[in-house]
Short mmCIF file of C-alpha atoms and ligand atoms in Angstrom, two decimals:
data_model
loop_
_atom_site.label_atom_id
_atom_site.label_comp_id
_atom_site.label_asym_id
_atom_site.label_seq_id
_atom_site.Cartn_x
_atom_site.Cartn_y
_atom_site.Cartn_z
CA UNK R 294 116.00 -13.05 -31.87
CA UNK R 295 113.20 -15.13 -30.37
CA UNK R 296 109.75 -13.59 -30.73
CA UNK R 297 108.42 -12.50 -27.33
CA UNK R 298 104.66 -12.88 -26.92
CA UNK R 299 102.56 -11.99 -23.86
CA UNK R 300 99.23 -13.71 -23.45
CA UNK R 301 96.88 -12.07 -20.97
CA UNK R 302 94.62 -14.68 -19.43
CA UNK R 303 95.24 -18.38 -18.81
CA UNK R 304 91.73 -19.47 -19.78
CA UNK R 305 90.59 -21.68 -22.64
CA UNK R 306 91.81 -19.50 -25.49
CA UNK R 307 94.98 -18.21 -23.81
CA UNK R 308 96.28 -21.65 -22.85
CA UNK R 309 95.59 -23.10 -26.28
CA UNK R 310 97.35 -20.23 -28.09
CA UNK R 311 100.26 -20.50 -25.63
CA UNK R 312 100.85 -24.19 -26.42
CA UNK R 313 100.70 -23.63 -30.17
CA UNK R 314 103.06 -20.66 -30.18
CA UNK R 315 105.53 -22.21 -27.73
CA UNK R 316 105.71 -25.31 -29.95
CA UNK R 317 106.56 -23.02 -32.89
CA UNK R 318 109.50 -21.58 -30.96
CA UNK R 319 108.11 -18.30 -29.59
CA UNK R 320 108.98 -17.12 -26.09
CA UNK R 321 105.62 -17.16 -24.31
CA UNK R 322 104.58 -15.57 -21.02
CA UNK R 323 100.96 -16.18 -20.02
CA UNK R 324 99.78 -13.76 -17.33
CA UNK R 325 96.96 -14.91 -15.08
CA UNK R 326 95.49 -12.83 -12.26
CA UNK R 327 94.23 -15.89 -10.35
CA UNK R 328 96.46 -18.22 -8.39
CA UNK R 329 95.81 -20.95 -10.95
CA UNK R 330 95.07 -21.33 -14.65
CA UNK R 331 91.66 -22.22 -16.09
CA UNK R 332 89.44 -21.30 -13.14
CA UNK R 333 86.35 -20.72 -15.31
CA UNK R 334 87.12 -23.72 -17.48
CA UNK R 335 87.11 -25.94 -14.39
CA UNK R 336 83.45 -25.10 -13.66
CA UNK R 337 82.16 -25.33 -17.23
CA UNK R 338 79.44 -27.82 -18.10
CA UNK R 339 78.57 -28.21 -14.40
CA UNK R 340 82.12 -29.39 -13.73
CA UNK R 341 82.14 -31.73 -16.74
CA UNK R 342 83.22 -29.23 -19.47
CA UNK R 343 81.27 -29.45 -22.70
CA UNK R 344 84.40 -28.85 -24.82
CA UNK R 345 82.74 -28.65 -28.22
CA UNK R 346 79.84 -29.89 -30.30
CA UNK R 347 80.24 -32.86 -32.65
CA UNK R 348 79.03 -30.97 -35.72
CA UNK R 349 80.10 -29.34 -38.95
CA UNK R 350 81.30 -25.72 -39.16
CA UNK R 351 77.95 -24.86 -40.81
CA UNK R 352 76.10 -26.20 -37.78
CA UNK R 353 78.37 -24.17 -35.48
CA UNK R 354 77.38 -20.99 -37.36
CA UNK R 355 73.68 -21.85 -36.91
CA UNK R 356 74.30 -21.69 -33.15
CA UNK R 357 76.33 -18.49 -33.10
CA UNK R 358 74.14 -15.57 -32.02
CA UNK R 359 76.46 -12.60 -32.65
CA UNK R 360 78.71 -12.19 -35.68
CA UNK R 361 78.85 -15.70 -37.17
CA UNK R 362 80.43 -14.29 -40.37
CA UNK R 363 83.41 -12.99 -38.45
CA UNK R 364 84.04 -16.55 -37.23
CA UNK R 365 83.95 -18.13 -40.69
CA UNK R 366 87.73 -18.39 -41.08
CA UNK R 367 88.31 -19.39 -37.44
CA UNK R 368 85.78 -22.23 -37.28
CA UNK R 369 86.67 -23.56 -40.73
CA UNK R 370 90.38 -23.48 -39.87
CA UNK R 371 89.96 -25.25 -36.53
CA UNK R 372 86.79 -27.32 -36.52
CA UNK R 373 84.99 -29.20 -33.74
CA UNK R 374 86.64 -32.39 -35.04
CA UNK R 375 90.04 -30.69 -34.65
CA UNK R 376 89.16 -29.85 -31.03
CA UNK R 377 88.25 -33.49 -30.36
CA UNK R 378 91.45 -34.72 -32.05
CA UNK R 379 93.51 -32.22 -30.07
CA UNK R 380 92.18 -33.33 -26.68
CA UNK R 381 92.43 -37.00 -27.59
CA UNK R 382 96.06 -36.39 -28.60
CA UNK R 383 96.63 -34.94 -25.12
CA UNK R 384 95.28 -38.13 -23.53
CA UNK R 385 91.76 -36.81 -22.86
CA UNK R 386 89.32 -39.26 -24.50
CA UNK R 387 85.90 -37.77 -25.16
CA UNK R 388 82.31 -38.95 -25.38
CA UNK R 389 79.32 -37.48 -27.22
CA UNK R 390 76.01 -36.92 -25.46
CA UNK R 391 72.52 -35.64 -26.29
CA UNK R 392 72.56 -32.64 -28.61
CA UNK R 393 75.99 -33.77 -29.97
CA UNK R 394 77.61 -32.28 -26.85
CA UNK R 395 81.20 -33.47 -26.39
CA UNK R 396 82.55 -34.07 -22.86
CA UNK R 397 85.73 -35.65 -21.52
CA UNK R 398 85.00 -39.37 -20.99
CA UNK R 399 86.04 -38.89 -17.35
CA UNK R 400 83.28 -36.24 -16.82
CA UNK R 401 85.95 -34.07 -15.21
CA UNK R 402 86.48 -30.51 -16.45
CA UNK R 403 89.68 -30.47 -14.42
CA UNK R 404 91.16 -33.08 -16.80
CA UNK R 405 90.65 -30.60 -19.65
CA UNK R 406 92.34 -27.82 -17.66
CA UNK R 407 95.26 -30.05 -16.64
CA UNK R 408 95.78 -31.22 -20.24
CA UNK R 409 95.83 -27.65 -21.57
CA UNK R 410 98.17 -26.44 -18.81
CA UNK R 411 100.47 -29.42 -19.31
CA UNK R 412 100.57 -28.90 -23.09
CA UNK R 413 101.40 -25.19 -22.69
CA UNK R 414 104.06 -25.73 -20.02
CA UNK R 415 105.70 -28.77 -21.61
CA UNK R 416 105.92 -26.85 -24.89
CA UNK R 417 107.90 -24.17 -23.06
CA UNK R 418 105.30 -21.50 -22.16
CA UNK R 419 105.65 -19.76 -18.78
CA UNK R 420 102.40 -19.38 -16.87
CA UNK R 421 102.75 -16.49 -14.44
CA UNK R 422 99.91 -16.57 -11.91
CA UNK R 423 98.80 -13.95 -9.34
CA UNK R 424 99.62 -11.21 -11.83
CA UNK R 425 96.90 -8.74 -12.76
CA UNK R 426 97.67 -6.93 -16.00
CA UNK R 427 96.55 -3.33 -15.80
CA UNK R 428 97.44 -1.88 -19.22
CA UNK R 429 99.01 -2.50 -22.62
CA UNK R 430 100.90 0.52 -23.90
CA UNK R 431 102.63 0.96 -27.26
CA UNK R 432 106.45 0.87 -26.94
CA UNK R 433 109.14 1.89 -29.43
CA UNK R 434 109.13 -1.67 -30.70
CA UNK R 435 106.12 -3.73 -29.64
CA UNK R 436 104.14 -3.14 -26.44
CA UNK R 437 104.68 -2.79 -22.72
CA UNK R 438 102.50 -5.08 -20.64
CA UNK R 439 101.96 -3.38 -17.28
CA UNK R 440 101.21 -4.89 -13.89
CA UNK R 441 101.41 -3.71 -10.34
CA UNK R 442 105.11 -3.24 -9.75
CA UNK R 443 106.42 -3.14 -13.28
CA UNK R 444 106.09 -3.74 -16.97
CA UNK R 445 107.69 -5.99 -19.61
CA UNK R 446 108.12 -5.34 -23.33
CA UNK R 447 106.81 -7.83 -25.88
CA UNK R 448 106.74 -8.03 -29.68
CA UNK R 449 103.12 -9.23 -29.67
CA UNK R 450 100.32 -9.26 -27.11
CA UNK R 451 97.33 -11.59 -27.15
CA UNK R 452 94.36 -10.45 -25.08
CA UNK R 453 92.53 -13.59 -23.90
CA UNK R 454 90.86 -12.09 -20.85
CA UNK R 455 87.35 -13.50 -21.45
CA UNK R 456 84.07 -11.61 -21.03
CA UNK R 457 82.56 -9.93 -17.98
CA UNK R 458 80.32 -12.68 -16.66
CA UNK R 459 81.06 -14.87 -13.63
CA UNK R 460 83.64 -12.27 -12.48
CA UNK R 461 84.64 -14.43 -9.52
CA UNK R 462 86.46 -16.64 -12.05
CA UNK R 463 88.73 -13.72 -12.98
CA UNK R 464 87.07 -12.44 -16.15
CA UNK R 465 85.98 -8.95 -15.17
CA UNK R 466 86.03 -7.29 -18.58
CA UNK R 467 89.60 -5.92 -18.40
CA UNK R 468 90.10 -6.74 -22.07
CA UNK R 469 87.49 -4.12 -22.97
CA UNK R 470 89.52 -1.33 -21.38
CA UNK R 471 92.72 -2.57 -23.08
CA UNK R 472 90.88 -2.50 -26.42
CA UNK R 473 89.30 0.90 -25.77
CA UNK R 474 92.70 2.39 -24.83
CA UNK R 475 94.03 1.22 -28.21
CA UNK R 476 91.15 3.04 -29.95
CA UNK R 477 88.75 0.11 -30.42
CA UNK R 478 84.98 0.35 -30.12
CA UNK R 479 83.28 -1.79 -27.47
CA UNK R 480 79.80 -3.13 -28.15
CA UNK R 481 77.95 -2.79 -24.81
CA UNK R 482 78.52 -6.03 -22.87
CA UNK R 483 75.29 -7.78 -21.83
CA UNK R 484 74.52 -10.96 -19.99
CA UNK R 485 73.77 -13.90 -22.26
CA UNK R 486 72.79 -17.48 -21.44
CA UNK R 487 71.21 -16.11 -18.29
CA UNK R 488 67.98 -16.73 -16.32
CA UNK R 489 64.94 -14.54 -16.98
CA UNK R 490 63.16 -13.04 -13.94
CA UNK R 491 59.35 -12.87 -13.78
CA UNK R 492 56.86 -10.49 -12.17
CA UNK R 493 54.57 -13.23 -10.86
CA UNK R 494 55.13 -15.01 -7.55
CA UNK R 495 56.28 -18.42 -8.74
CA UNK R 496 57.99 -19.51 -5.53
CA UNK R 497 55.75 -22.57 -5.25
CA UNK R 498 57.17 -23.77 -8.58
CA UNK R 499 60.84 -23.43 -7.55
CA UNK R 500 62.83 -26.48 -8.61
CA UNK R 501 60.19 -27.72 -11.07
CA UNK R 502 61.81 -28.89 -14.30
CA UNK R 503 59.70 -29.28 -17.45
CA UNK R 504 60.87 -31.41 -20.37
CA UNK R 505 59.59 -31.18 -23.96
CA UNK R 506 57.95 -27.77 -23.65
CA UNK R 507 58.07 -24.78 -25.99
CA UNK R 508 58.92 -21.45 -24.41
CA UNK R 509 58.30 -18.22 -26.35
CA UNK R 510 59.18 -14.64 -25.49
CA UNK R 511 57.71 -11.62 -27.21
CA UNK R 512 57.97 -7.86 -26.92
CA UNK R 513 55.93 -5.47 -29.10
CA UNK R 514 58.02 -4.36 -32.09
CA UNK R 515 60.27 -7.45 -32.04
CA UNK R 516 59.92 -10.86 -33.67
CA UNK R 517 58.82 -13.48 -31.18
CA UNK R 518 61.54 -16.02 -30.28
CA UNK R 519 60.60 -19.54 -29.24
CA UNK R 520 62.50 -22.74 -28.49
CA UNK R 521 61.62 -26.32 -27.60
CA UNK R 522 63.28 -28.37 -24.86
CA UNK R 523 63.81 -28.36 -21.11
CA UNK R 524 63.25 -25.49 -18.66
CA UNK R 525 63.49 -24.94 -14.94
CA UNK R 526 61.50 -22.75 -12.52
CA UNK R 527 63.55 -20.91 -9.91
CA UNK R 528 62.24 -18.85 -6.96
CA UNK R 529 61.77 -15.69 -8.98
CA UNK R 530 62.53 -16.64 -12.53
CA UNK R 531 63.04 -19.30 -15.13
CA UNK R 532 66.20 -21.00 -16.34
CA UNK R 533 67.28 -24.32 -17.87
CA UNK R 534 68.64 -24.99 -21.38
CA UNK R 535 65.70 -23.54 -23.35
CA UNK R 536 65.48 -20.35 -21.30
CA UNK R 537 69.25 -19.78 -21.32
CA UNK R 538 69.28 -20.04 -25.10
CA UNK R 539 66.20 -17.82 -25.38
CA UNK R 540 67.93 -15.20 -23.24
CA UNK R 541 70.68 -14.99 -25.86
CA UNK R 542 68.14 -14.56 -28.63
CA UNK R 543 66.05 -11.96 -26.80
CA UNK R 544 68.88 -9.79 -25.43
CA UNK R 545 68.00 -7.00 -27.85
CA UNK R 546 64.36 -7.00 -26.66
CA UNK R 547 65.55 -5.68 -23.28
CA UNK R 548 66.98 -2.23 -22.57
CA UNK R 549 70.66 -1.62 -21.76
CA UNK R 550 70.00 -2.60 -18.15
CA UNK R 551 68.42 -5.88 -19.22
CA UNK R 552 64.87 -4.71 -18.29
CA UNK R 553 61.83 -5.67 -20.32
CA UNK R 554 58.82 -3.50 -21.03
CA UNK R 555 55.47 -5.06 -22.06
CA UNK R 556 57.14 -8.43 -22.57
CA UNK R 557 55.41 -11.77 -22.33
CA UNK R 558 56.64 -15.35 -21.84
CA UNK R 559 54.37 -18.16 -22.99
CA UNK R 560 54.94 -21.79 -22.18
CA UNK R 561 53.28 -24.46 -24.31
CA UNK R 562 53.09 -27.40 -21.92
CA UNK R 563 51.96 -29.80 -24.66
CA UNK R 564 53.61 -28.75 -27.92
CA UNK R 565 53.19 -32.23 -29.42
CA UNK R 566 49.38 -31.90 -29.29
CA UNK R 567 47.49 -29.32 -31.35
CA UNK R 568 44.44 -27.72 -29.69
CA UNK R 569 42.04 -30.28 -31.14
CA UNK R 570 44.06 -33.29 -29.96
CA UNK R 571 44.63 -31.71 -26.56
CA UNK R 572 40.89 -31.06 -26.22
CA UNK R 573 40.17 -34.74 -26.98
CA UNK R 574 42.75 -35.79 -24.41
CA UNK R 575 41.19 -33.48 -21.78
CA UNK R 576 37.67 -34.79 -22.58
CA UNK R 577 38.97 -38.32 -21.98
CA UNK R 578 40.59 -37.40 -18.67
CA UNK R 579 37.50 -35.47 -17.49
CA UNK R 580 35.22 -38.38 -18.46
CA UNK R 581 37.41 -40.94 -16.67
CA UNK R 582 37.40 -38.82 -13.51
CA UNK R 583 33.97 -37.25 -13.88
CA UNK R 584 33.14 -37.27 -10.15
CA UNK R 585 36.48 -35.76 -9.11
CA UNK R 586 37.43 -32.09 -8.69
CA UNK R 587 39.22 -30.87 -11.82
CA UNK R 588 42.40 -30.21 -9.77
CA UNK R 589 42.53 -33.96 -9.11
CA UNK R 590 42.06 -34.88 -12.77
CA UNK R 591 44.80 -32.69 -14.22
CA UNK R 592 47.84 -34.44 -12.64
CA UNK R 593 47.58 -36.92 -15.53
CA UNK R 594 48.40 -34.01 -17.85
CA UNK R 595 50.89 -31.87 -15.93
CA UNK R 596 52.95 -31.63 -12.72
CA UNK R 597 50.76 -30.97 -9.65
CA UNK R 598 52.43 -27.68 -8.72
CA UNK R 599 51.47 -26.16 -12.09
CA UNK R 600 47.76 -26.93 -11.75
CA UNK R 601 46.79 -23.81 -9.71
CA UNK R 602 48.52 -21.58 -12.32
CA UNK R 603 46.84 -23.29 -15.26
CA UNK R 604 43.39 -23.27 -13.64
CA UNK R 605 43.73 -19.65 -12.61
CA UNK R 606 44.79 -18.72 -16.17
CA UNK R 607 41.75 -20.61 -17.48
CA UNK R 608 39.45 -18.90 -14.94
CA UNK R 609 38.30 -22.23 -13.51
CA UNK R 610 37.90 -22.89 -9.79
CA UNK R 611 40.11 -25.79 -8.68
CA UNK R 612 37.22 -27.55 -6.93
CA UNK R 613 34.90 -27.56 -9.96
CA UNK R 614 33.79 -31.12 -10.58
CA UNK R 615 35.07 -32.65 -13.84
CA UNK R 616 31.51 -33.34 -15.01
CA UNK R 617 30.66 -29.62 -14.60
CA UNK R 618 33.39 -28.42 -17.01
CA UNK R 619 31.52 -27.22 -20.09
CA UNK R 620 32.98 -26.78 -23.57
CA UNK R 621 33.82 -23.10 -23.17
CA UNK R 622 35.65 -23.84 -19.89
CA UNK R 623 37.46 -26.64 -21.72
CA UNK R 624 38.54 -24.26 -24.49
CA UNK R 625 39.96 -21.91 -21.82
CA UNK R 626 41.78 -24.86 -20.28
CA UNK R 627 43.27 -25.87 -23.63
CA UNK R 628 44.41 -22.28 -24.24
CA UNK R 629 45.98 -22.08 -20.78
CA UNK R 630 47.87 -25.35 -21.24
CA UNK R 631 49.20 -24.22 -24.60
CA UNK R 632 49.87 -20.60 -23.56
CA UNK R 633 50.74 -20.48 -19.88
CA UNK R 634 51.67 -16.82 -19.66
CA UNK R 635 54.11 -14.95 -17.40
CA UNK R 636 55.53 -11.43 -17.38
CA UNK R 637 59.32 -11.20 -17.70
CA UNK R 638 60.72 -8.14 -15.96
CA UNK R 639 64.44 -8.49 -16.50
CA UNK R 640 67.27 -10.69 -17.64
CA UNK R 641 69.68 -11.95 -14.99
CA UNK R 642 72.67 -9.71 -14.31
CA UNK R 643 75.95 -10.05 -16.14
CA UNK R 644 77.41 -11.81 -13.07
CA UNK R 645 74.92 -14.63 -13.64
CA UNK R 646 75.43 -14.90 -17.40
CA UNK R 647 77.22 -18.00 -18.60
CA UNK R 648 78.69 -15.79 -21.26
CA UNK R 649 78.83 -12.14 -22.25
CA UNK R 650 77.41 -10.90 -25.50
CA UNK R 651 78.99 -7.69 -26.76
CA UNK R 652 82.66 -6.87 -26.34
CA UNK R 653 85.44 -5.81 -28.70
CA UNK R 654 83.80 -4.75 -31.97
CA UNK R 655 84.79 -7.36 -34.56
CA UNK R 656 84.72 -4.76 -37.36
CA UNK R 657 88.06 -3.60 -35.99
CA UNK R 658 89.56 -7.10 -35.77
CA UNK R 659 91.00 -9.02 -38.71
CA UNK R 660 88.88 -12.20 -39.09
CA UNK R 661 91.76 -14.24 -40.52
CA UNK R 662 94.07 -13.91 -37.50
CA UNK R 663 92.21 -11.85 -34.84
CA UNK R 664 94.77 -9.00 -35.04
CA UNK R 665 93.55 -5.55 -34.04
CA UNK R 666 93.39 -3.41 -37.21
CA UNK R 667 94.26 -0.40 -35.05
CA UNK R 668 97.26 -1.90 -33.23
CA UNK R 669 99.56 -4.14 -35.21
CA UNK R 670 100.83 -6.99 -33.07
CA UNK R 671 97.89 -6.94 -30.63
CA UNK R 672 95.36 -9.77 -30.91
CA UNK R 673 91.96 -10.37 -29.26
CA UNK R 674 90.70 -13.94 -28.92
CA UNK R 675 87.86 -15.80 -27.20
CA UNK R 676 84.97 -14.29 -25.32
CA UNK R 677 86.47 -10.78 -25.10
CA UNK R 678 85.30 -10.39 -28.72
CA UNK R 679 81.73 -9.46 -29.63
CA UNK R 680 80.83 -13.07 -30.44
CA UNK R 681 78.59 -15.44 -28.52
CA UNK R 682 76.79 -18.70 -29.15
CA UNK R 683 74.09 -20.87 -27.64
CA UNK R 684 74.83 -23.67 -25.17
CA UNK R 685 76.20 -26.93 -26.53
CA UNK R 686 79.99 -26.47 -26.49
CA UNK R 687 79.99 -23.73 -29.13
CA UNK R 688 81.48 -21.03 -26.90
CA UNK R 689 84.55 -23.07 -26.06
CA UNK R 690 84.86 -23.99 -29.74
CA UNK R 691 84.95 -20.25 -30.49
CA UNK R 692 87.69 -19.81 -27.86
CA UNK R 693 89.82 -22.62 -29.39
CA UNK R 694 89.21 -21.63 -33.03
CA UNK R 695 90.03 -17.95 -32.51
CA UNK R 696 93.13 -18.94 -30.52
CA UNK R 697 94.17 -21.23 -33.36
CA UNK R 698 93.96 -18.62 -36.14
CA UNK R 699 95.69 -16.07 -33.93
CA UNK R 700 98.62 -18.41 -33.22
CA UNK R 701 98.75 -19.46 -36.87
CA UNK R 702 98.73 -15.80 -37.93
CA UNK R 703 101.61 -14.92 -35.57
CA UNK R 704 103.60 -17.95 -36.77
CA UNK R 705 103.14 -16.93 -40.44
CA UNK R 706 103.82 -13.25 -39.83
CA UNK R 707 106.74 -13.35 -37.41
CA UNK R 708 108.31 -16.83 -37.16
C1 FAD E 1048 79.27 -21.63 -15.31
C2 FAD E 1048 79.76 -21.66 -16.75
C3 FAD E 1048 79.65 -22.81 -17.48
C4 FAD E 1048 80.06 -22.84 -18.82
N1 FAD E 1048 80.00 -24.01 -19.50
C5 FAD E 1048 80.41 -24.05 -20.79
C6 FAD E 1048 80.42 -25.28 -21.49
O1 FAD E 1048 80.17 -26.35 -20.93
N2 FAD E 1048 80.77 -25.26 -22.82
C7 FAD E 1048 81.11 -24.09 -23.46
O2 FAD E 1048 81.38 -24.12 -24.65
N3 FAD E 1048 81.20 -22.92 -22.77
C8 FAD E 1048 80.85 -22.89 -21.47
N4 FAD E 1048 80.95 -21.71 -20.77
C9 FAD E 1048 81.52 -20.52 -21.46
C10 FAD E 1048 83.06 -20.66 -21.54
O3 FAD E 1048 83.57 -20.99 -20.26
C11 FAD E 1048 83.71 -19.37 -22.01
O4 FAD E 1048 83.08 -18.94 -23.19
C12 FAD E 1048 85.21 -19.58 -22.23
O5 FAD E 1048 85.84 -19.97 -21.04
C13 FAD E 1048 85.86 -18.31 -22.78
O6 FAD E 1048 87.24 -18.56 -22.89
P1 FAD E 1048 88.26 -17.35 -22.85
O7 FAD E 1048 89.61 -17.94 -23.04
O8 FAD E 1048 87.83 -16.29 -23.78
O9 FAD E 1048 88.11 -16.73 -21.39
P2 FAD E 1048 88.19 -17.38 -19.94
O10 FAD E 1048 88.19 -18.86 -20.03
O11 FAD E 1048 87.18 -16.69 -19.13
O12 FAD E 1048 89.66 -16.98 -19.44
C14 FAD E 1048 90.02 -15.63 -19.23
C15 FAD E 1048 91.17 -15.62 -18.23
O13 FAD E 1048 91.75 -14.33 -18.23
C16 FAD E 1048 92.09 -13.99 -16.88
N5 FAD E 1048 92.17 -12.53 -16.80
C17 FAD E 1048 91.18 -11.64 -17.05
N6 FAD E 1048 91.62 -10.38 -16.92
C18 FAD E 1048 92.94 -10.47 -16.58
C19 FAD E 1048 93.95 -9.51 -16.31
N7 FAD E 1048 93.71 -8.18 -16.36
N8 FAD E 1048 95.20 -9.94 -15.99
C20 FAD E 1048 95.47 -11.28 -15.93
N9 FAD E 1048 94.53 -12.24 -16.17
C21 FAD E 1048 93.30 -11.83 -16.51
C22 FAD E 1048 90.95 -14.57 -16.08
O14 FAD E 1048 91.29 -14.74 -14.72
C23 FAD E 1048 90.71 -15.89 -16.80
O15 FAD E 1048 91.46 -16.94 -16.25
C24 FAD E 1048 80.59 -21.67 -19.43
C25 FAD E 1048 80.71 -20.50 -18.67
C26 FAD E 1048 80.31 -20.50 -17.33
C27 FAD E 1048 80.48 -19.24 -16.53
#
């Protein structure tokens, strides 16, 4: 008899597992609540889909924030190079950009979705859209997959429902309730790769992007986290690659509601210059413009909109003439440029998170095939698991690698 497998969720991991299992001869039904497959995938990487990172498995682990050890078998079994080879074999050539980020050469995430859907369908998988799965219940043999208006029995069920962030794309955390009903523990889902909101009024900085800065966040009792790169000011908070990655690293500094207490964000606007070199640079600028107001000298050093914040932090009036800045005022200025300080109040909500940290506790999932140790024949893959990584294509790599070992495990066990 043909093995019947239900896959819940036609996202990155579900579609990939569907193609692999259908090719091996299993009877595959992929259930998707949306009217089309791959809705989240189509908006990834700002519509360009950063499918993976051109790096070794060891470098992937360096970028995994939660439970890298659990992913050891998955990432080593299906590596970033395998992902690239797979998409190229489907007729999606790729290109590598800054930070080893891999994108489709066409810059179109939709090409990635179409290739995955085509591979799954042409291999024989059925993709059943507009069908919201409400429960998975143990049956005499296998499991009943329930939806509004009925249920169907399957030998195996793969839960590929994603996390709880960006719920408008269909991932609303349903996989957590399926797992909990089967007796699994859920690690509290939190927003990750999310903006950080500040107490200060920074509306005049909205839209300002800073390159080559170091951003640090600290909370008493926790180790400070800091990263170098590009950040963006929003109306009430900060975002951009460095801040998104920091938000993943500092999740545990916030309470369960994502609120910070006594936290501090420091931006080093000139990380390439130590205090002494920066002081020399400021002396030069002040000397060159000695008759000007200091606010009109500083644009050589930083974007204009930042100047009022830096001068206020240094306790210097904006109209002070350059020639009147004494050495102690200069020291304050140097400190303000290297430690521009803000007060974070909360992380963005889970709706705003690019991914969810937390999810199905990996202690209860077999790391070699993603099967639930508590429910034989049920598998959890992709973001529904308590795994998350920084930006750079690592999260999709996790989705593909966990899908791969799951499909491989089912093929070895049942086919
Ligand atoms: C804006 C944005 C940009 C991103 N960019 C990148 C990027 O460039 N690179 C990267 O590596 N990662 C990126 N990510 C993260 C990446 O998209 C996810 O980690 C990845 O899609 C997870 O794959 P998945 O298969 O686990 O879940 P998803 O791709 O989220 O798929 C889950 C599917 O399950 C369906 N579903 C859920 N519950 C049910 C149910 N009860 N019944 C039926 N169907 C259900 C959903 O509708 C959805 O289609 C981005 C995320 C966002 C939000």
